[in-house]
Amino acid sequence: MSGPDISVVICVYTEDRWEDILAAVASVRAQSRPALETLLVVDHNQALLDRLGKEYKEAEDVRVLANAGPRGLSAGRNTGIAASHGDVIAFLDDDAVAERDWLRHFAEGYADPRVMAVGGRTEPVWASGRRPDWFPEEFDWVVGCTYRGLPQGRVRVRNVLGGNASFRRGAFDAAGGFATGIGRDGDKRPLGCEETELCIRLSRAVPEAILLIDDRAVIHHRVPEAREHFGYFRTRTYAEGLSKALVARSVGADKGLESERRYTTRVLPAGVARGMRDALLARPGGAGRAGAIVAGVFAAAGGYVVGSVRARRGGTTFSVEPIEGGVR
């Protein structure tokens, strides 16, 4: 098969997602363009490591390994990168399933040797069966999904979204791995932006690099019932502000907030206007969506201020290490 060999890394941390993990692996195994291998990286959970080891003991296409770094998603991803054999490393969330042509669309993007990353579209699967009336599509990133305001088609972007993304191996050779201390660690904060920081760092290390999103590369991401409530929405948007402060400190506010300025000044005001229009037309949730957008902006801004102060005082740090032991 022409094109790059692709390794898929799925980082896992809790037995509570056992069925989700099995479904994620099954979706990779069902790809129209087969993966070279699937690596399950277990984040400091011996019981889960042992259970998955038994589950895939006879599987030649699935490897189970322990996170070799500190707790958290970034170190888990770096462990997977270092252990992988593929020319391209793709990342899939442990509570998501990929559509059949997911890897095929990723592979097509790498026909241009300047392309260093290709991301896809992530659709929410709500535990309640439907989107809460008050939950604005502009904030679907809160639940790890593609949000209103992202460009459509196959387009160049500043950064891909980590739960549905792929990188050429050379990207990590040039820029190092994911920064530890900034990404997810169970339910601790901050809760994201590690892929944003990596992509900006990559673009600086390789100025000619092209980063793409192809919205035909689709995964479906489960949103548990606990994340359908406003309390989680408020907490997650605040945490995003904390993370964005770290990114801005690392790469500068100019690049670190470049996309966010357009999002805040164009996409969100349009969302508020739609919500208020729907409210005037007596459509369900219109006022709630408008209010949630405003609340989300204020929560993220508050998190950014607090995160900036902490970063200046040295209270929150993260580090970037080269990927050791990568297989060529």
Coordinates of C-alpha atoms in Angstrom, one line a residue:
M1 CA 0.0 0.0 0.0
S2 CA 1.4 3.4 -1.0
G3 CA 1.8 6.2 1.5
P4 CA 3.2 6.2 5.0
D5 CA 2.9 3.4 7.5
I6 CA 0.7 4.7 10.4
S7 CA 1.0 3.7 14.0
V8 CA -2.0 4.5 16.2
V9 CA -1.5 5.5 19.9
I10 CA -4.4 5.3 22.3
C11 CA -3.6 6.5 25.8
V12 CA -5.7 5.0 28.6
Y13 CA -5.9 5.5 32.4
T14 CA -9.0 3.9 34.0
E15 CA -10.8 0.6 33.9
D16 CA -14.1 2.7 34.0
R17 CA -13.6 3.1 30.2
W18 CA -13.0 -0.6 29.5
E19 CA -15.7 -1.0 26.9
D20 CA -14.8 2.3 25.3
I21 CA -11.1 1.2 25.0
L22 CA -12.2 -2.1 23.3
A23 CA -14.4 -0.2 20.9
A24 CA -11.6 2.3 20.1
V25 CA -9.2 -0.6 19.3
A26 CA -11.9 -2.4 17.3
S27 CA -12.4 0.8 15.2
V28 CA -8.7 1.0 14.3
R29 CA -8.7 -2.7 13.4
A30 CA -11.6 -2.1 11.0
Q31 CA -9.9 0.7 9.0
S32 CA -10.1 0.6 5.2
R33 CA -6.4 1.5 5.3
P34 CA -4.9 -0.8 8.0
A35 CA -2.8 0.6 10.7
L36 CA 0.7 -0.7 11.1
E37 CA 0.1 -1.2 14.8
T38 CA -2.0 0.0 17.7
L39 CA -0.3 1.0 20.9
L40 CA -2.2 1.1 24.1
V41 CA -0.3 3.2 26.6
V42 CA -1.5 2.8 30.2
D43 CA -1.0 5.7 32.6
H44 CA 0.3 4.4 35.9
N45 CA -2.6 1.9 36.5
Q46 CA -1.2 -1.6 37.0
A47 CA -4.5 -3.3 37.2
L48 CA -5.5 -1.9 33.8
L49 CA -2.1 -2.7 32.3
D50 CA -2.4 -6.3 33.4
R51 CA -6.0 -6.6 32.2
L52 CA -5.2 -5.2 28.8
G53 CA -2.1 -7.3 28.5
K54 CA -4.3 -10.4 28.9
E55 CA -6.9 -9.1 26.5
Y56 CA -4.5 -8.6 23.7
K57 CA -1.9 -11.2 24.6
E58 CA -2.4 -13.0 21.3
A59 CA -2.9 -9.9 19.1
E60 CA 0.0 -9.2 16.8
D61 CA -1.3 -5.8 15.8
V62 CA -1.9 -4.5 19.3
R63 CA 0.8 -3.7 21.9
V64 CA 0.2 -2.8 25.5
L65 CA 2.8 -0.8 27.4
A66 CA 3.1 1.4 30.5
N67 CA 3.6 5.1 30.4
A68 CA 7.4 5.5 30.9
G69 CA 7.2 9.1 32.1
P70 CA 5.3 11.1 34.7
R71 CA 1.5 10.8 35.0
G72 CA -0.5 12.5 32.3
L73 CA -1.5 12.4 28.7
S74 CA 1.5 14.1 27.3
A75 CA 4.0 11.6 28.7
G76 CA 1.8 8.8 27.6
R77 CA 1.8 10.1 24.1
N78 CA 5.5 10.5 24.2
T79 CA 5.9 6.9 25.4
G80 CA 3.8 5.7 22.4
I81 CA 5.8 7.8 20.0
A82 CA 9.1 6.4 21.2
A83 CA 7.8 2.8 21.0
S84 CA 6.1 3.1 17.6
H85 CA 7.4 1.9 14.2
G86 CA 5.3 4.0 11.8
D87 CA 6.4 6.9 9.6
V88 CA 3.2 8.7 11.0
I89 CA 1.8 8.5 14.5
A90 CA -1.9 9.0 14.9
F91 CA -3.7 9.6 18.2
L92 CA -7.2 8.5 19.1
D93 CA -9.0 9.2 22.4
D94 CA -9.7 6.1 24.5
D95 CA -13.5 7.0 24.5
A96 CA -13.8 7.5 20.8
V97 CA -14.3 5.4 17.7
A98 CA -12.9 6.2 14.3
E99 CA -14.9 5.9 11.0
R100 CA -13.7 3.3 8.5
D101 CA -11.7 5.8 6.3
W102 CA -10.1 7.7 9.2
L103 CA -6.6 6.6 8.5
R104 CA -7.0 6.7 4.7
H105 CA -7.8 10.4 4.8
F106 CA -4.8 11.0 7.2
A107 CA -2.5 9.2 4.8
E108 CA -3.6 11.2 1.8
G109 CA -2.6 14.4 3.5
Y110 CA 1.0 13.3 3.7
A111 CA 1.5 13.1 -0.1
D112 CA 3.0 16.6 0.3
P113 CA 6.4 16.1 2.1
R114 CA 5.9 19.5 3.7
V115 CA 2.9 18.3 5.7
M116 CA 3.9 17.6 9.3
A117 CA 0.5 17.1 10.9
V118 CA -3.1 16.1 9.8
G119 CA -6.1 16.3 12.1
G120 CA -9.7 15.4 11.6
R121 CA -13.2 16.1 12.7
T122 CA -14.5 14.9 16.1
E123 CA -18.3 14.5 16.5
P124 CA -19.9 14.3 20.0
V125 CA -22.0 11.3 21.1
W126 CA -24.1 12.7 24.0
A127 CA -24.8 10.2 26.8
S128 CA -28.4 11.6 27.0
G129 CA -28.9 10.9 23.3
R130 CA -29.0 14.6 22.2
R131 CA -27.2 17.8 22.7
P132 CA -28.4 19.8 25.7
D133 CA -30.5 22.7 24.5
W134 CA -28.2 25.3 26.2
F135 CA -24.9 23.8 25.0
P136 CA -23.5 26.0 22.2
E137 CA -21.7 24.4 19.3
E138 CA -19.1 27.1 19.5
F139 CA -17.9 25.4 22.7
D140 CA -17.8 21.8 21.6
W141 CA -14.1 21.9 22.4
V142 CA -15.2 21.7 26.0
V143 CA -16.1 18.1 25.4
G144 CA -13.2 17.4 23.2
C145 CA -15.0 17.8 19.9
T146 CA -14.8 19.9 16.7
Y147 CA -16.5 23.3 17.3
R148 CA -18.4 25.8 15.2
G149 CA -15.8 28.3 13.8
L150 CA -13.2 25.9 12.6
P151 CA -12.6 25.9 8.9
Q152 CA -14.3 23.2 6.8
G153 CA -12.7 20.9 4.2
R154 CA -9.0 20.1 4.0
V155 CA -7.4 23.3 5.1
R156 CA -4.2 24.7 6.8
V157 CA -4.5 25.4 10.5
R158 CA -2.3 26.7 13.3
N159 CA -2.8 23.5 15.3
V160 CA -4.6 20.2 15.2
L161 CA -6.8 18.9 18.0
G162 CA -5.1 16.1 20.0
G163 CA -7.8 13.5 20.3
N164 CA -8.0 13.1 16.5
A165 CA -4.6 13.9 15.1
S166 CA -1.6 12.6 13.4
F167 CA 2.0 13.7 13.0
R168 CA 4.9 12.8 10.8
R169 CA 7.7 11.2 12.9
G170 CA 10.1 13.9 11.7
A171 CA 7.9 16.5 13.5
F172 CA 9.0 15.1 16.9
D173 CA 12.6 14.8 15.7
A174 CA 12.5 18.5 14.9
A175 CA 10.4 19.9 17.8
G176 CA 10.6 17.3 20.6
G177 CA 7.6 15.6 22.2
F178 CA 4.4 16.8 23.9
A179 CA 5.1 19.1 26.9
T180 CA 4.5 17.5 30.2
G181 CA 2.8 19.5 32.9
I182 CA 0.4 21.2 30.6
G183 CA -2.0 18.4 29.3
R184 CA -4.5 16.1 30.9
D185 CA -3.7 14.1 34.1
G186 CA -6.9 12.3 35.0
D187 CA -9.2 15.0 36.2
K188 CA -6.6 17.5 37.3
R189 CA -6.2 21.0 35.9
P190 CA -5.0 22.3 33.5
L191 CA -6.7 20.1 31.0
G192 CA -5.4 20.8 27.6
C193 CA -3.6 22.8 25.0
E194 CA -0.6 20.5 24.8
E195 CA -1.2 19.9 21.1
T196 CA -1.5 23.7 20.5
E197 CA 1.9 24.3 22.2
L198 CA 3.5 21.5 20.2
C199 CA 2.1 22.7 16.9
I200 CA 3.3 26.2 17.4
R201 CA 6.7 24.9 18.5
L202 CA 6.8 22.7 15.4
S203 CA 6.0 25.6 13.1
R204 CA 8.9 27.5 14.6
A205 CA 11.3 24.6 14.3
V206 CA 10.3 23.9 10.7
P207 CA 9.0 27.2 9.2
E208 CA 8.0 25.5 5.9
A209 CA 5.8 22.9 7.8
I210 CA 2.2 22.6 6.8
L211 CA -0.4 21.5 9.3
L212 CA -3.8 20.4 8.0
I213 CA -7.3 19.5 9.2
D214 CA -9.3 17.2 6.9
D215 CA -12.8 17.1 8.1
R216 CA -13.4 13.8 6.3
A217 CA -11.2 12.0 8.9
V218 CA -14.0 11.6 11.4
I219 CA -14.2 10.1 14.9
H220 CA -17.1 9.9 17.3
H221 CA -16.3 10.9 20.8
R222 CA -18.5 9.8 23.8
V223 CA -19.6 12.6 26.1
P224 CA -20.5 11.2 29.5
E225 CA -23.6 12.5 31.3
A226 CA -21.4 14.4 33.9
R227 CA -20.1 16.6 31.1
E228 CA -23.5 17.6 29.9
H229 CA -24.0 20.0 32.9
F230 CA -23.1 23.6 33.2
G231 CA -20.9 23.0 36.2
Y232 CA -18.5 21.0 34.0
F233 CA -18.7 23.6 31.2
R234 CA -17.7 26.4 33.6
T235 CA -14.8 24.3 35.1
R236 CA -13.5 23.3 31.8
T237 CA -13.5 26.7 30.2
Y238 CA -11.7 28.1 33.3
A239 CA -9.1 25.3 32.9
E240 CA -8.7 26.2 29.3
G241 CA -7.7 29.7 30.3
L242 CA -5.1 28.3 32.7
S243 CA -3.7 26.2 29.9
K244 CA -3.7 29.0 27.4
A245 CA -1.7 31.2 29.8
L246 CA 1.0 28.5 29.9
V247 CA 1.0 28.3 26.1
A248 CA 1.3 32.0 25.8
R249 CA 4.2 32.1 28.2
S250 CA 5.9 29.3 26.2
V251 CA 5.5 30.6 22.7
G252 CA 4.4 34.2 23.2
A253 CA 0.9 35.7 23.2
D254 CA 1.1 36.7 19.6
K255 CA 1.2 33.1 18.3
G256 CA -0.3 31.5 21.4
L257 CA -3.6 33.5 21.1
E258 CA -3.6 34.1 17.3
S259 CA -6.6 31.8 16.5
E260 CA -8.3 32.6 19.8
R261 CA -8.6 36.3 18.9
R262 CA -10.6 35.6 15.7
Y263 CA -12.7 33.1 17.6
T264 CA -13.4 35.6 20.4
T265 CA -14.1 38.6 18.2
R266 CA -16.0 36.9 15.3
V267 CA -17.2 33.4 16.1
L268 CA -18.5 34.0 19.6
P269 CA -20.4 37.3 19.0
A270 CA -22.2 35.6 16.1
G271 CA -23.1 32.7 18.4
V272 CA -24.6 35.1 20.9
A273 CA -26.6 36.8 18.2
R274 CA -27.9 33.4 17.0
G275 CA -28.9 32.5 20.5
M276 CA -30.7 35.7 21.1
R277 CA -32.5 35.4 17.7
D278 CA -33.6 31.9 18.6
A279 CA -34.8 33.1 22.0
L280 CA -36.9 35.8 20.3
L281 CA -38.3 33.1 18.0
A282 CA -39.2 31.0 21.1
R283 CA -36.8 28.2 20.0
P284 CA -35.6 25.9 22.8
G285 CA -32.3 26.9 24.5
G286 CA -31.6 30.1 22.6
A287 CA -31.1 32.3 25.6
G288 CA -29.2 29.5 27.4
R289 CA -26.7 29.2 24.6
A290 CA -26.2 32.9 24.4
G291 CA -25.7 33.0 28.2
A292 CA -23.3 30.0 28.1
I293 CA -21.1 31.7 25.5
V294 CA -20.8 34.8 27.7
A295 CA -20.2 32.7 30.8
G296 CA -17.6 30.6 29.0
V297 CA -15.7 33.7 27.8
F298 CA -15.6 35.1 31.3
A299 CA -14.5 31.8 32.9
A300 CA -11.7 31.3 30.3
A301 CA -10.6 34.9 30.8
G302 CA -10.5 34.4 34.5
G303 CA -8.5 31.3 34.1
Y304 CA -6.1 33.1 31.8
V305 CA -5.5 35.8 34.3
V306 CA -4.9 33.4 37.1
G307 CA -2.7 31.2 35.0
S308 CA -0.6 34.2 33.8
V309 CA 0.0 35.2 37.4
R310 CA 1.0 31.7 38.4
A311 CA 3.3 31.3 35.5
R312 CA 5.1 34.6 36.2
R313 CA 5.6 33.5 39.8
G314 CA 6.8 30.1 38.7
G315 CA 4.0 28.3 40.3
T316 CA 3.1 26.2 37.2
T317 CA 5.8 24.8 34.9
F318 CA 6.1 22.3 32.1
S319 CA 9.0 20.8 30.2
V320 CA 9.7 19.5 26.7
E321 CA 11.9 16.5 26.2
P322 CA 13.3 14.9 23.1
I323 CA 11.6 11.6 22.1
E324 CA 14.1 8.9 23.1
G325 CA 14.2 5.5 21.5
G326 CA 12.0 6.1 18.5
V327 CA 12.0 3.2 16.0
R328 CA 12.8 4.1 12.4

